[in-house]
Coordinates of C-alpha atoms in Angstrom, one line a residue:
Chain A
M1 CA 8.5 -34.1 33.4
P2 CA 11.4 -36.1 31.3
A3 CA 12.0 -39.3 32.4
G4 CA 15.9 -38.4 32.6
G5 CA 14.8 -35.8 35.5
R6 CA 13.3 -38.1 37.2
R7 CA 16.2 -40.7 37.3
T8 CA 18.5 -38.1 38.6
R9 CA 16.2 -37.2 41.2
T10 CA 16.1 -40.5 42.6
Q11 CA 19.4 -41.1 42.0
A12 CA 20.2 -38.4 44.2
A13 CA 17.9 -39.6 46.9
H14 CA 19.7 -42.8 47.3
A15 CA 23.0 -41.0 47.4
E16 CA 21.6 -38.9 50.4
E17 CA 19.8 -41.8 52.1
S18 CA 23.0 -43.0 52.7
Q19 CA 24.3 -39.9 54.8
E20 CA 23.7 -38.8 57.9
G21 CA 21.6 -36.3 59.0
K22 CA 20.6 -34.4 62.5
Y23 CA 16.9 -34.8 64.0
V24 CA 16.5 -31.9 66.0
Y25 CA 14.1 -32.3 69.3
C26 CA 14.2 -28.7 70.9
V27 CA 16.1 -25.7 71.9
I28 CA 17.7 -24.9 75.4
K29 CA 19.8 -22.6 76.9
S30 CA 23.3 -23.9 77.3
E31 CA 27.2 -22.6 77.1
R32 CA 28.2 -26.2 77.1
S33 CA 28.0 -29.0 75.1
L34 CA 25.7 -31.8 77.2
S35 CA 25.1 -35.8 76.5
F36 CA 21.8 -37.4 77.4
G37 CA 22.8 -40.6 76.5
P38 CA 21.1 -43.2 73.8
L39 CA 17.5 -42.1 74.0
G40 CA 17.1 -40.9 70.5
I41 CA 14.9 -41.8 67.2
G42 CA 16.0 -45.0 65.6
S43 CA 15.7 -48.8 65.9
E44 CA 19.1 -48.5 68.1
P45 CA 18.1 -45.7 70.1
A46 CA 20.8 -42.9 68.7
D47 CA 23.0 -40.6 71.3
V48 CA 21.4 -37.4 71.9
H49 CA 23.8 -34.6 72.4
T50 CA 23.9 -30.7 71.8
V51 CA 24.8 -28.4 69.1
N52 CA 25.9 -25.0 70.7
Y53 CA 25.9 -21.6 69.3
R54 CA 26.5 -19.1 71.8
D55 CA 24.8 -19.7 74.9
L56 CA 22.1 -21.8 73.0
A57 CA 22.2 -25.6 72.5
A58 CA 19.9 -27.5 69.8
I59 CA 19.4 -31.1 71.4
V60 CA 20.1 -33.6 68.6
S61 CA 20.9 -36.8 67.6
N62 CA 22.3 -38.8 64.5
T63 CA 20.1 -40.2 61.9
P64 CA 19.9 -41.5 58.5
M65 CA 19.0 -38.4 55.9
V66 CA 15.4 -39.5 55.5
V67 CA 12.0 -38.4 56.1
Q68 CA 11.1 -39.7 59.6
D69 CA 7.4 -41.1 59.7
P70 CA 5.6 -39.9 62.7
T71 CA 5.1 -43.6 63.8
R72 CA 4.6 -44.5 67.4
D73 CA 8.1 -45.5 68.1
N74 CA 9.6 -42.4 66.5
V75 CA 7.0 -39.9 68.5
L76 CA 7.3 -41.6 71.5
A77 CA 11.1 -41.2 71.1
H78 CA 11.1 -37.5 70.3
Q79 CA 8.6 -37.0 73.4
R80 CA 11.0 -39.0 75.1
V81 CA 13.9 -36.9 74.8
N82 CA 12.0 -33.9 75.4
E83 CA 10.7 -35.1 78.8
T84 CA 14.4 -36.2 79.5
V85 CA 16.1 -33.1 78.7
M86 CA 12.9 -30.7 80.7
Q87 CA 14.4 -32.1 83.9
Q88 CA 17.3 -29.9 84.0
H89 CA 16.5 -27.5 81.3
T90 CA 13.7 -25.3 80.3
V91 CA 13.1 -26.0 76.5
I92 CA 11.5 -25.0 73.6
P93 CA 10.1 -28.3 71.8
M94 CA 10.4 -28.7 68.0
S95 CA 7.9 -30.0 66.2
F96 CA 8.2 -33.5 65.1
G97 CA 10.4 -34.6 62.1
S98 CA 12.8 -31.8 61.5
V99 CA 16.3 -33.5 60.1
F100 CA 19.0 -30.8 59.5
K101 CA 22.1 -32.1 56.9
T102 CA 24.8 -30.7 59.4
D103 CA 25.7 -29.3 62.5
D104 CA 26.5 -26.1 60.8
D105 CA 23.2 -25.9 59.2
I106 CA 21.7 -26.3 63.0
M107 CA 24.3 -23.4 64.2
E108 CA 22.9 -21.4 61.0
L109 CA 19.3 -22.0 62.5
L110 CA 20.2 -20.5 66.2
R111 CA 22.1 -18.0 64.6
S112 CA 19.2 -16.6 62.6
A113 CA 16.7 -17.2 65.2
Y114 CA 18.9 -16.2 68.1
D115 CA 16.7 -13.6 69.3
A116 CA 13.3 -15.2 69.1
F117 CA 14.8 -18.4 70.9
T118 CA 16.3 -16.0 73.5
D119 CA 13.0 -13.9 73.8
V120 CA 10.7 -17.0 74.5
L121 CA 13.5 -19.3 76.5
N122 CA 12.9 -16.3 79.2
K123 CA 9.5 -16.4 79.0
M124 CA 9.5 -19.8 79.4
Q125 CA 11.8 -20.2 82.2
D126 CA 11.1 -22.6 84.6
K127 CA 7.6 -23.7 83.1
F128 CA 6.1 -26.5 82.4
E129 CA 2.9 -27.2 80.5
F130 CA 0.1 -29.6 81.9
G131 CA -2.8 -30.9 80.5
L132 CA -6.4 -31.6 81.8
K133 CA -9.3 -33.1 79.8
V134 CA -12.7 -33.2 81.5
L135 CA -15.2 -35.9 80.1
W136 CA -18.5 -36.5 81.2
D137 CA -21.4 -39.1 81.2
R138 CA -24.2 -37.2 79.1
D139 CA -26.9 -39.9 80.1
Q140 CA -26.0 -39.7 83.7
I141 CA -25.9 -35.8 83.5
I142 CA -29.4 -35.8 81.7
R143 CA -30.8 -38.1 84.4
E144 CA -29.6 -35.3 86.8
I145 CA -31.1 -32.6 85.0
E146 CA -34.6 -34.4 84.7
M147 CA -34.5 -34.8 88.7
E148 CA -33.6 -30.8 89.2
D149 CA -35.5 -29.1 86.9
E150 CA -39.2 -29.1 87.3
D151 CA -40.4 -27.9 84.2
I152 CA -38.4 -30.7 82.5
R153 CA -39.7 -33.1 84.6
R154 CA -43.0 -32.1 83.8
L155 CA -42.5 -32.4 79.7
K156 CA -41.1 -35.7 80.6
G157 CA -43.8 -37.0 82.6
E158 CA -46.2 -35.7 80.0
I159 CA -44.8 -37.4 76.9
S160 CA -44.9 -40.4 78.5
S161 CA -48.6 -40.3 79.8
Q162 CA -50.1 -38.5 76.8
K163 CA -52.0 -40.6 74.1
G164 CA -52.0 -38.2 71.5
S165 CA -49.2 -36.6 69.7
T166 CA -46.4 -35.7 71.9
Y167 CA -44.3 -33.9 69.0
F168 CA -44.4 -30.3 70.3
A169 CA -43.6 -31.7 74.1
R170 CA -40.3 -33.7 72.6
M171 CA -39.6 -31.1 70.8
Q172 CA -39.3 -28.5 73.8
Y173 CA -38.1 -31.4 75.8
G174 CA -35.2 -31.7 73.6
R175 CA -34.4 -27.9 73.4
L176 CA -34.7 -27.6 77.1
I177 CA -32.3 -30.8 77.6
D178 CA -29.9 -29.0 75.1
A179 CA -30.1 -25.7 76.8
A180 CA -29.6 -27.2 80.3
L181 CA -26.5 -29.3 79.0
Q182 CA -24.6 -26.7 77.3
S183 CA -25.3 -24.2 80.4
R184 CA -24.2 -27.1 83.0
S185 CA -20.8 -27.6 81.0
E186 CA -20.0 -24.1 80.7
R187 CA -20.7 -23.7 84.0
Y188 CA -18.3 -26.6 85.3
V189 CA -15.4 -25.5 82.6
A190 CA -15.5 -21.9 84.3
E191 CA -15.5 -23.3 87.7
I192 CA -12.6 -25.4 86.8
F193 CA -10.4 -23.0 84.9
H194 CA -11.4 -20.5 87.8
A195 CA -10.3 -22.9 90.5
L196 CA -6.8 -23.8 88.6
R197 CA -6.1 -19.7 88.2
D198 CA -3.7 -18.9 91.2
V199 CA -1.5 -21.6 90.8
S200 CA -0.9 -21.4 86.8
V201 CA 0.5 -18.7 84.7
A202 CA -1.2 -19.3 81.6
S203 CA -3.9 -21.5 80.1
R204 CA -5.4 -22.5 76.7
S205 CA -8.4 -23.9 75.8
N206 CA -8.6 -26.4 73.0
K207 CA -11.4 -27.8 71.1
P208 CA -12.8 -30.8 72.9
I209 CA -12.8 -34.0 70.9
G210 CA -15.7 -36.1 70.7
D211 CA -19.0 -36.0 72.7
R212 CA -18.1 -36.8 75.9
M213 CA -15.6 -34.4 76.6
I214 CA -16.4 -31.1 77.8
M215 CA -12.7 -29.4 78.5
N216 CA -9.4 -29.6 76.6
A217 CA -7.3 -27.7 77.9
A218 CA -3.3 -27.1 78.9
F219 CA -1.8 -25.1 81.8
L220 CA 1.4 -23.3 82.0
V221 CA 2.7 -23.9 85.5
S222 CA 5.7 -22.9 87.2
R223 CA 8.1 -24.8 88.6
N224 CA 7.8 -23.6 92.1
L225 CA 3.9 -24.4 92.0
E226 CA 3.9 -27.3 90.5
Q227 CA 2.9 -29.2 93.7
A228 CA 0.3 -26.7 94.4
F229 CA -1.0 -27.2 91.0
D230 CA -1.1 -30.6 91.3
A231 CA -3.0 -30.5 95.0
R232 CA -5.6 -28.1 93.2
V233 CA -6.3 -30.6 90.4
K234 CA -6.9 -33.3 93.0
D235 CA -8.9 -31.4 95.0
I236 CA -11.1 -30.3 91.8
G237 CA -11.4 -34.3 91.0
Q238 CA -12.9 -35.0 94.3
R239 CA -15.3 -32.2 94.3
Y240 CA -16.5 -33.3 90.6
D241 CA -16.8 -36.5 91.2
K242 CA -19.3 -37.2 88.4
L243 CA -16.7 -35.9 85.8
T244 CA -13.5 -38.1 84.4
F245 CA -10.3 -36.4 84.4
K246 CA -7.1 -37.3 82.1
Y247 CA -4.4 -35.2 83.5
T248 CA -1.2 -35.4 82.3
G249 CA 2.5 -34.0 82.6
P250 CA 4.8 -32.3 82.7
W251 CA 5.0 -31.5 79.2
P252 CA 7.4 -29.3 77.2
P253 CA 5.5 -26.1 76.8
Y254 CA 3.9 -26.9 73.4
N255 CA 0.8 -25.0 73.6
F256 CA 2.2 -21.7 74.7
V257 CA 5.1 -21.5 72.0
N258 CA 4.3 -21.0 68.4
I259 CA 7.8 -20.0 66.3
R260 CA 7.4 -20.5 62.7
L261 CA 10.3 -20.7 60.8
K262 CA 10.8 -20.4 57.1
L263 CA 13.5 -20.8 54.3
E264 CA 14.1 -18.1 52.1
R265 CA 16.1 -18.5 49.1
A266 CA 19.5 -16.5 49.7
H267 CA 20.8 -14.5 46.5
Chain B
M1 CA -13.0 -39.5 91.4
A2 CA -9.3 -39.8 92.0
V3 CA -7.2 -37.8 89.8
E4 CA -3.7 -39.5 88.6
R5 CA -1.6 -37.6 86.8
A6 CA 0.2 -39.7 83.9
A7 CA 3.2 -38.8 82.3
G8 CA 3.4 -36.9 79.1
G9 CA 4.4 -39.9 76.9
T10 CA 1.9 -42.1 78.3
S11 CA -0.9 -41.3 75.6
L12 CA 0.2 -41.7 72.0
I13 CA -2.6 -39.4 71.3
D14 CA -1.7 -36.7 73.6
V15 CA 1.9 -36.9 72.4
L16 CA 0.5 -36.4 68.5
D17 CA -1.8 -33.2 69.7
R18 CA 1.2 -31.5 70.6
V19 CA 4.3 -32.9 68.4
L20 CA 2.7 -32.6 65.0
D21 CA 2.3 -28.8 64.6
K22 CA 3.1 -27.2 68.0
G23 CA 6.3 -25.6 69.2
I24 CA 9.1 -24.6 66.7
V25 CA 7.8 -25.3 63.1
I26 CA 9.4 -25.2 60.0
D27 CA 7.0 -24.1 57.3
A28 CA 9.6 -24.8 54.2
W29 CA 9.1 -28.6 54.5
V30 CA 5.6 -28.5 52.6
R31 CA 7.6 -27.0 49.8
V32 CA 10.2 -29.1 49.8
S33 CA 8.4 -32.3 49.6
L34 CA 6.4 -30.7 47.0
V35 CA 9.3 -29.8 44.8
G36 CA 10.2 -33.7 44.9
I37 CA 13.3 -33.7 46.4
D38 CA 13.8 -34.0 50.1
L39 CA 16.8 -32.0 50.7
I40 CA 16.7 -28.3 49.4
T41 CA 19.5 -27.9 47.0
V42 CA 18.9 -23.9 46.1
E43 CA 20.8 -22.0 48.8
A44 CA 18.6 -21.2 51.6
R45 CA 18.8 -19.2 54.9
V46 CA 16.3 -19.4 57.9
V47 CA 13.8 -16.8 58.5
V48 CA 11.1 -16.3 61.5
A49 CA 8.3 -16.2 60.0
S50 CA 6.4 -15.6 63.4
I51 CA 6.4 -16.0 67.3
D52 CA 4.0 -16.2 69.2
T53 CA 3.7 -17.0 72.8
Y54 CA 0.4 -17.4 74.9
L55 CA 1.1 -16.3 78.5
K56 CA -2.6 -15.2 79.5
Y57 CA -4.9 -17.0 81.4
S58 CA -7.9 -17.9 78.8
E59 CA -11.1 -19.3 80.0
A60 CA -12.8 -19.1 76.2
V61 CA -13.9 -22.6 75.2
G62 CA -13.4 -23.4 71.8
Q63 CA -11.4 -20.8 70.3
V64 CA -10.7 -22.8 67.0
S65 CA -13.6 -22.2 64.4
P66 CA -14.3 -25.2 62.7
V67 CA -15.9 -23.6 60.0
S68 CA -13.0 -21.0 58.6
R69 CA -10.0 -23.6 58.8
P70 CA -10.3 -25.4 55.6
Q71 CA -10.5 -22.3 53.5
A72 CA -7.5 -21.0 55.2
E73 CA -5.8 -24.6 54.3
L74 CA -7.1 -24.1 50.8
V75 CA -5.6 -20.8 50.2
A76 CA -2.3 -22.1 51.9
H77 CA -2.3 -25.0 49.6
Q78 CA -2.6 -22.7 46.4
N79 CA 0.2 -20.8 47.7
V80 CA 2.4 -23.8 48.1
L81 CA 1.5 -25.1 44.4
A82 CA 2.4 -21.7 43.4
E83 CA 6.0 -21.8 45.2
N84 CA 6.6 -25.4 44.4
A85 CA 6.5 -24.3 40.4
A86 CA 8.8 -21.3 41.2
L87 CA 10.8 -23.6 42.9
R88 CA 11.4 -26.1 40.0
A89 CA 11.9 -23.4 37.8
E90 CA 14.5 -22.4 39.8
L91 CA 15.9 -26.0 40.4
A92 CA 16.1 -26.5 36.6
A93 CA 18.2 -23.0 36.2
S94 CA 20.4 -23.5 39.2
K95 CA 21.6 -27.2 38.7
S96 CA 25.0 -26.5 37.8
A97 CA 25.7 -24.0 40.3
A98 CA 27.3 -24.8 43.7
T99 CA 24.3 -25.8 46.2
R100 CA 24.1 -26.1 49.8
S101 CA 21.4 -27.9 51.7
V102 CA 19.7 -26.8 54.8
V103 CA 17.0 -28.6 56.1
T104 CA 14.5 -31.4 55.5
R105 CA 11.0 -31.8 57.2
A106 CA 9.0 -34.7 57.4
P107 CA 5.4 -34.6 56.4
S108 CA 3.2 -35.2 59.0
R109 CA 1.0 -36.9 56.9
R110 CA 1.9 -39.3 54.0
R111 CA -0.6 -37.5 51.7
T112 CA 1.3 -34.6 51.1
R113 CA 4.1 -37.1 49.6
S114 CA 1.5 -38.3 47.1
I115 CA 0.7 -35.4 45.3
E116 CA 4.4 -35.3 43.7
E117 CA 4.2 -38.8 43.1

């Protein structure tokens, strides 16, 4: 690329940086314009308000027209706004980092995706997401399996008492332990999903992260069943005293909505 | 064990897990950052590429296949590079035309920006 081209672009970028844009947090249903106070992204928390189009509203705050990095402060501000708005409204969360140039551009977004947003807002009406991660202590479970399973106990005994090669005994022991861990984890996960089925609308199972996690799920729960869901999770916690539960929420329904928008060049 | 509920914003990992690529996602940001401008200076309109809601009760474990994903990303990346070349050409052609900007979207990883630099 010629040097001149680059200089022009840099100058343009400078000019844009001094401009104000609008950071978008989520979309809700509202015919009125609303204000949520100074909660937004920025070292001085920006005032959070709406940009309205018909009965839809985008929750926004003013921000410099720059790319926002997903730093701890920025990401938590994004979440804080969603959490606050969610207390009174059904939200469709925006993924992090969408900055529009003007109110008109946001109205154009709401207009273009009006049907999609309306449809999804109806489906998510009065529903929240909850996260449930389940972890176990693998070594503790292995000790339990050794106590309960006669074949495994016998093999373990052979390995520790045998004087010659224990290669095949160890191989078989490893295979049996792996299979037992697998089936036990599947059993726990199936039981937990089953126990939460009648207090939630939907669930999604994400890939567990790391060695200790056996379940990484999200549940969509109706507002009127929130307490029942909460009580059920606590019941489960009591019942499975060897498992560790990480229970979070309420969240906007991030795991249950995926609306992909793209820009097309208009001719 | 006693299970306590933690509010959404308590764990940064849980927040990042959600906000980076879930909910309403604008795909065009990839192209925008690759073109080397933070704004779209060609006239654009917003189009809904896909809508998915997940309202079934799923008990399946580990639906995400770790093997197939990189390949899909590779294809997507090649598409982006092709789009990038096309947009550069268009940008050069329409430099004098009246322009309007619509949206800019932050890259969730810095890596995407360095491609351009």
